[in-house]
Structure formats: structure tokens, C-alpha cells
Short mmCIF file of C-alpha atoms and ligand atoms in Angstrom, two decimals:
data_model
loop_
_atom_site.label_atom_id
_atom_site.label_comp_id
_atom_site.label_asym_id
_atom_site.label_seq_id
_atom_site.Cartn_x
_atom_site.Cartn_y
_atom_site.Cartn_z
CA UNK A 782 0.00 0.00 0.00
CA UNK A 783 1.31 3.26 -0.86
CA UNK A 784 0.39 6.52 0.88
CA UNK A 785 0.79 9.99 -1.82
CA UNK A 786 1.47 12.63 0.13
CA UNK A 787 1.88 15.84 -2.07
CA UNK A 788 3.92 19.13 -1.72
CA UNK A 789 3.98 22.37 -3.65
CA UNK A 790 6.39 24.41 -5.19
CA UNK A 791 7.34 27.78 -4.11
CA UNK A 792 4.99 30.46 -5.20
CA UNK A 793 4.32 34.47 -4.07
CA UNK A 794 7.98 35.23 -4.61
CA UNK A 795 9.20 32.79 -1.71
CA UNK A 796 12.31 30.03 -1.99
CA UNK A 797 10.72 27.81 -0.14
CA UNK A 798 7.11 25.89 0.97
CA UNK A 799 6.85 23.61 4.04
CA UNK A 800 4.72 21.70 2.01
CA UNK A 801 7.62 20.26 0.16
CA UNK A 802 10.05 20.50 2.06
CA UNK A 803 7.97 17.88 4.98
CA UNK A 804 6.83 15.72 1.91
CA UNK A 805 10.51 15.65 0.33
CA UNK A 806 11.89 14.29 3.55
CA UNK A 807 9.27 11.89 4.42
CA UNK A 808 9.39 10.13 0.79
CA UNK A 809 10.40 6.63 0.67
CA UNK A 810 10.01 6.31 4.61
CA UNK A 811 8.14 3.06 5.22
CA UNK A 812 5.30 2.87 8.18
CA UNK A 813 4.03 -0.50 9.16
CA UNK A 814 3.81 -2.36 5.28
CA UNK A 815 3.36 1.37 3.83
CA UNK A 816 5.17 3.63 1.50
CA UNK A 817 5.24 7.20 1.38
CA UNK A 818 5.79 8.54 -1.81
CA UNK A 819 6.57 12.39 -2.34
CA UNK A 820 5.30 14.37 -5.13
CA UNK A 821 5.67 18.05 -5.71
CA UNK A 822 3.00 19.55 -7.36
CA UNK A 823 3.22 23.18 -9.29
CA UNK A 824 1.59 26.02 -8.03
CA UNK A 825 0.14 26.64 -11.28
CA UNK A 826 -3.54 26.72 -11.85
CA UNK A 827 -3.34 25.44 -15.56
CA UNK A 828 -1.34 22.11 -14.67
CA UNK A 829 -1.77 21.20 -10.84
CA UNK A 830 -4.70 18.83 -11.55
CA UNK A 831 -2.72 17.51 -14.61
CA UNK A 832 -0.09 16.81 -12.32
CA UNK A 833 -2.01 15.58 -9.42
CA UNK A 834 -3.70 12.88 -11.89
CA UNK A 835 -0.45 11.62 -12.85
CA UNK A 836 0.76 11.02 -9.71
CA UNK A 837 -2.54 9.09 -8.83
CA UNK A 838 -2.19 7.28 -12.04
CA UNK A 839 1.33 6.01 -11.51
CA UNK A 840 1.20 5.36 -8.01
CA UNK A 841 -2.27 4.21 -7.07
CA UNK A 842 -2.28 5.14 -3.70
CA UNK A 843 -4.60 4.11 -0.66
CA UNK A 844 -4.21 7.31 0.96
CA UNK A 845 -3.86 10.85 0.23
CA UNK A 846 -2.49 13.43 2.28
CA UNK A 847 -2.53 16.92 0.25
CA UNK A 848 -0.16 19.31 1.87
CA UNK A 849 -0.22 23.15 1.43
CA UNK A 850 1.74 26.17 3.20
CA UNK A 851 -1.02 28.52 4.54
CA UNK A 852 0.79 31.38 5.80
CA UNK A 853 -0.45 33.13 9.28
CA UNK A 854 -2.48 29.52 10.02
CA UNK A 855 -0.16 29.11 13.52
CA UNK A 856 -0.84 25.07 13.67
CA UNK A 857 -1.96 22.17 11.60
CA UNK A 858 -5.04 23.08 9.85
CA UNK A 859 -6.70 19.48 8.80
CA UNK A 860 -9.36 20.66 6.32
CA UNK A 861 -12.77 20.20 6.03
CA UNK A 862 -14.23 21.16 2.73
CA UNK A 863 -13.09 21.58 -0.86
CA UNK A 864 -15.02 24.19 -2.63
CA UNK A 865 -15.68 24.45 -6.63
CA UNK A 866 -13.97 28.27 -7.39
CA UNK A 867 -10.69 29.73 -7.88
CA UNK A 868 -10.28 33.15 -7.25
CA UNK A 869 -6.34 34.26 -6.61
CA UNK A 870 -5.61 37.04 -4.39
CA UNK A 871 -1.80 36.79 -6.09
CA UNK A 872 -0.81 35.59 -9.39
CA UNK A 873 0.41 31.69 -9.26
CA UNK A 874 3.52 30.99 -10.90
CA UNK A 875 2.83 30.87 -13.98
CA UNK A 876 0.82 34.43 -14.11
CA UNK A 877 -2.37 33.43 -14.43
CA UNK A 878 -5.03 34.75 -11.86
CA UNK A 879 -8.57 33.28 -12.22
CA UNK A 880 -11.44 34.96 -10.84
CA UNK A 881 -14.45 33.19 -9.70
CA UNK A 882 -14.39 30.48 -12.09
CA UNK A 883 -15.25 26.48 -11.25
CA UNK A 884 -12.31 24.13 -10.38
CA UNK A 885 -14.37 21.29 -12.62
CA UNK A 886 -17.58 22.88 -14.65
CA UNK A 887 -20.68 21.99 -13.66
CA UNK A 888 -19.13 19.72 -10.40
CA UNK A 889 -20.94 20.01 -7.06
CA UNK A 890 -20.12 23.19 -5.42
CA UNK A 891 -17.96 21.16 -2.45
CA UNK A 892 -16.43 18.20 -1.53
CA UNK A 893 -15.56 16.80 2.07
CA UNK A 894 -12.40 15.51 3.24
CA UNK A 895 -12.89 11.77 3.43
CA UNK A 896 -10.51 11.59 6.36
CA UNK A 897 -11.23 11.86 9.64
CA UNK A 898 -10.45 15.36 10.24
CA UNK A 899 -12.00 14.99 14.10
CA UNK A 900 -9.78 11.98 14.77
CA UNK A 901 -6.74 13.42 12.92
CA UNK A 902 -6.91 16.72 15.16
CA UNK A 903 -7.76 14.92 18.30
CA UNK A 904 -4.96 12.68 17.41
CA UNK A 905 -2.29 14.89 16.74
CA UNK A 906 -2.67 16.98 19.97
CA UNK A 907 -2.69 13.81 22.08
CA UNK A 908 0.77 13.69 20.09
CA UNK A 909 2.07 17.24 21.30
CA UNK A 910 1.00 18.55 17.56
CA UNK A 911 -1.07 21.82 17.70
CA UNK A 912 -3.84 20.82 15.25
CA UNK A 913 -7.54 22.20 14.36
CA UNK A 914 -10.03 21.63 11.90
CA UNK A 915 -10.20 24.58 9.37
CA UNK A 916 -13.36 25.43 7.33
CA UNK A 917 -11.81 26.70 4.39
CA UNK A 918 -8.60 25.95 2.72
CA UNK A 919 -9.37 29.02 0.79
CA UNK A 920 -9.92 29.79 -3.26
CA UNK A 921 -6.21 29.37 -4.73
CA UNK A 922 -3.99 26.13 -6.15
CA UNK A 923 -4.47 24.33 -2.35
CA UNK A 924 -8.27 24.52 -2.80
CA UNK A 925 -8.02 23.53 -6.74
CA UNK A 926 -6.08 20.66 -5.94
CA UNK A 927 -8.11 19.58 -2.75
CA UNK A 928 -11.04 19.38 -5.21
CA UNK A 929 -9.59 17.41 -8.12
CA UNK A 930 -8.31 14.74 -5.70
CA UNK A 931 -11.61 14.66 -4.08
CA UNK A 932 -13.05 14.20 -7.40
CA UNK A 933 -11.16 12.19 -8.68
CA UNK A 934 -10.89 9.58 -5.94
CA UNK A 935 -14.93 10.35 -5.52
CA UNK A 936 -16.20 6.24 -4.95
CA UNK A 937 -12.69 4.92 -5.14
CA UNK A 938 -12.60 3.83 -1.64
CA UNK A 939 -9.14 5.54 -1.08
CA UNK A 940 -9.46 8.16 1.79
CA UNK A 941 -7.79 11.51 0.84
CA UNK A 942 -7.61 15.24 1.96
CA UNK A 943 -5.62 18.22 3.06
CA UNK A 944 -3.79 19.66 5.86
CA UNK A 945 -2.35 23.38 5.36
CA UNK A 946 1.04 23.90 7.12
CA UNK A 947 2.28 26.63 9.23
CA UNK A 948 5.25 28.98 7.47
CA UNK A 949 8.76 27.87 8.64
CA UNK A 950 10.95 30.28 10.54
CA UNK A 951 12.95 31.16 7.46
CA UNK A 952 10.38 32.48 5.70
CA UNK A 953 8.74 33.96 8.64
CA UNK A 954 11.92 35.91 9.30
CA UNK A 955 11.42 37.76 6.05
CA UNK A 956 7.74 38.15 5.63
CA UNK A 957 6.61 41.60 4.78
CA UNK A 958 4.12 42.78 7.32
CA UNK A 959 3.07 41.45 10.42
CA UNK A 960 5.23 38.44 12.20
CA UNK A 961 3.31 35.62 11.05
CA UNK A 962 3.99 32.06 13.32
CA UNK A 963 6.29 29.51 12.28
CA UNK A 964 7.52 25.58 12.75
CA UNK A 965 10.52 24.43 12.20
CA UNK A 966 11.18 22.25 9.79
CA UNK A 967 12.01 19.20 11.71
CA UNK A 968 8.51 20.07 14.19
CA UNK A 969 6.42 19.74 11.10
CA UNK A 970 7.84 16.63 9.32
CA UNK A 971 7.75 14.91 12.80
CA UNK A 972 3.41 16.26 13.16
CA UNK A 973 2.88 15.09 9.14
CA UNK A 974 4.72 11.53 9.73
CA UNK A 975 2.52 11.42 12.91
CA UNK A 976 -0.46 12.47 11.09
CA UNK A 977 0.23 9.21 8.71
CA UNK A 978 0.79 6.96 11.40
CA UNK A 979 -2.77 8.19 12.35
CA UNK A 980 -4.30 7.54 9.35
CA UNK A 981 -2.71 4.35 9.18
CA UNK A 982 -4.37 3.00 12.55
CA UNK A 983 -7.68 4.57 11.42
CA UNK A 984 -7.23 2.83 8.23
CA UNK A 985 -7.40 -0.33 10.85
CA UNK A 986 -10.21 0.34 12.24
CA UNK A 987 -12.62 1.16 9.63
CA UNK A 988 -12.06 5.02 9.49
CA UNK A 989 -14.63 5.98 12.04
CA UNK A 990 -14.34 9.63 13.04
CA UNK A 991 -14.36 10.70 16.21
CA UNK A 992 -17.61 12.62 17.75
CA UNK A 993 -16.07 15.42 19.02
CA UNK A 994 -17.87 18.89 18.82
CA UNK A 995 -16.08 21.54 16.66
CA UNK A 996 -18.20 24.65 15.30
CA UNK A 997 -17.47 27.70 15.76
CA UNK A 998 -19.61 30.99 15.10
CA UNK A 999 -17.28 32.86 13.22
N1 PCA B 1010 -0.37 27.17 -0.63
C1 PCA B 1010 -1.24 27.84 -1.56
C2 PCA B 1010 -0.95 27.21 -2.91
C3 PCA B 1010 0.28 26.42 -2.73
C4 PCA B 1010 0.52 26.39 -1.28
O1 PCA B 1010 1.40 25.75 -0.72
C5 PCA B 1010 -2.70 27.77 -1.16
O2 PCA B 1010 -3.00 27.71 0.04
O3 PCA B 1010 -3.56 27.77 -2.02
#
């Protein structure tokens, strides 16, 4: 059984994304039978999907863990819901900045995770992770791609979603603005191998989520 766990490039003018850099150094590692294999993904709207589907194609995968950098998020953010627009606040790297227009025409407008995002977050605290459920994983390549994997694995019977990832310190240090948090590099590959061996055990037991009460009014 292999597990895909994807990473993206750069983008907004940065030399770096925590996204790869935790998937790069988790690739190959093997976790009770299971392989983690590493992809980086571009943060291109015009060939993330294309590039998503290959990966699923060569590496058939029985689960999915999407990773994204979401900068100012201050701890794991396992996410709920993939929704059907794109509309960039910033370019992506390849210049293109689409406004309000569907991920897949005509799709549904959302998907949900089909991981247990309750378990996952209740799970990684109980670790020493700082973890919570997040509501949006917001309108730009993360969101894209968290819909085409949901669609595309839609009554595959492999569980797949998306966790956005803190900033690490380096590129805190030089943020413009505001001093955003940060993890270190080491903090978050040690929370996204944990977050595996989570989804590993509730692989084992049938992928029941947890109950646990998490709205919030805002
Ligand atoms: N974060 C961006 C796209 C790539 C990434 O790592 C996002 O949240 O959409």
C-alpha cells in the first residue's frame, strides 16, 4: 500500500514551501507495510490537476495526504471542505489569476475531506501537535487541488484530503508585514509523519471519526 502525500512548489515570490520540504523528507520512509511517496506539485492553476492525476495514475495510492503552506495559520489546519472556485488574491507561478471560475464545470459546489479530520486533530494533539479543523482551505492552487483529488478519488474507496502547514521560521523571518507564526522544519515533518501513522491506525479500524464537537460561530 502506498500513501501519496503531495507538496507544492514555491509560489508568491518565496524560496521555499513547508509543504515540500515535509513531503521531500518523508518520501520513501516506510510505516508499518506502507510507502510514502513524495510528489511536488506546481503552483500553477493550468497544470496542478494535470499533475495531481499523474501522480494518482502512476502510483495508485490508498491514501492521500494533500499538503499546502497557509501562511499566518499558527498550527496544523486538517481541512474540512473543498469548494468548486478559484479566485487568486496573487498571481500563481505561472501568471495566471482566475477569478471566480469552477475548479471542474458543472461539479458540485464542495467536496468533504474523506478523512477523519476529528480523529486526525484529536490525534495529533494527544501527540504534542497543535492541530484544528479549518473550514476553508481558501480559493487558490491548495483549494483547486483539494477538489480534483476529491473528485477524482470520488467512490474509489481511497481516503484523501488536506492539511495546510504553518510557514517555517525562514520564511517567517522575512515576511513583509506582520510576524506571522512559524515551525521548524524538523517540528512539522515529525506532526505530518505522525499524522500518517494516524491515518494508518484509522485505516485499521474502519475510518470511524471521532464525535467530538467543533463549530465555531465565526
Ligand atoms: N499554498 C497555496 C498554494 C500552494 C501552497 O502551498 C494555497 O494555500 O492555495
Amino acid at each position: 500500500m502506498r500513501i501519496l502525500l503531495t507538496g507544492f512548489e514555491p509560489f508568491g515570490g518565496q524560496s521555499l514551501n513547508p509543504s515540500w520540504e515535509v513531503a521531500r523528507a518523508l518520501h520513501g520512509l516506510q510505516l508499518q507495510g506502507a510507502q510514502v511517496v513524495a510528489v511536488q506539485l506546481p503552483c500553477v492553476f493550468a497544470r496542478a490537476l494535470p499533475a495531481l492525476q499523474q501522480a494518482l495514475s502512476q502510483h495508485t495510492p490508498g491514501i492521500v495526504l494533500a499538503l499546502g503552506q497557509a501562511e499566518g495559520r499558527c498550527d496544523f489546519s486538517v481541512e474540512r471542505v473543498a469548494i468548486n472556485v478559484m479566485d487568486a488574491r496573487i498571481p500563481d507561478n505561472a501568471g495566471a489569476q482566475p477569478i471566480d471560475v469552477p475548479v471542474i464545470a458543472g461539479g458540485p459546489a464542495a467536496y468533504f475531506s474523506t478523512l477523519p479530520i476529528k480523529s486526525l486533530v484529536a490525534g495529533l494533539r494527544a501527540s504534542g501537535f497543535p492541530a484544528s479543523v479549518s473550514q476553508t482551505a481558501g480559493t487558490f492552487v491548495c483549494n483547486q487541488v483539494f477538489y480534483g483529488l476529491q473528485h477524482a478519488l470520488m467512490d474509489q474507496g481511497v481516503h484523501s484530503g488536506f492539511m495546510h502547514l504553518p510557514l517555517l521560521p525562514e520564511q517567517a523571518a522575512h515576511w513583509p508585514g506582520p510576524s506571522l507564526p512559524s515551525w521548524s522544519v524538523n517540528l512539522q515533518v515529525a506532526g505530518v509523519r505522525q499524522a500518517l501513522v494516524l491515518l494508518l491506525a484509522q485505516r485499521q479500524q474502519g475510518w470511524a471519526d471521532a464525535a467530538i464537537g467543533g463549530g465555531t460561530l465565526n
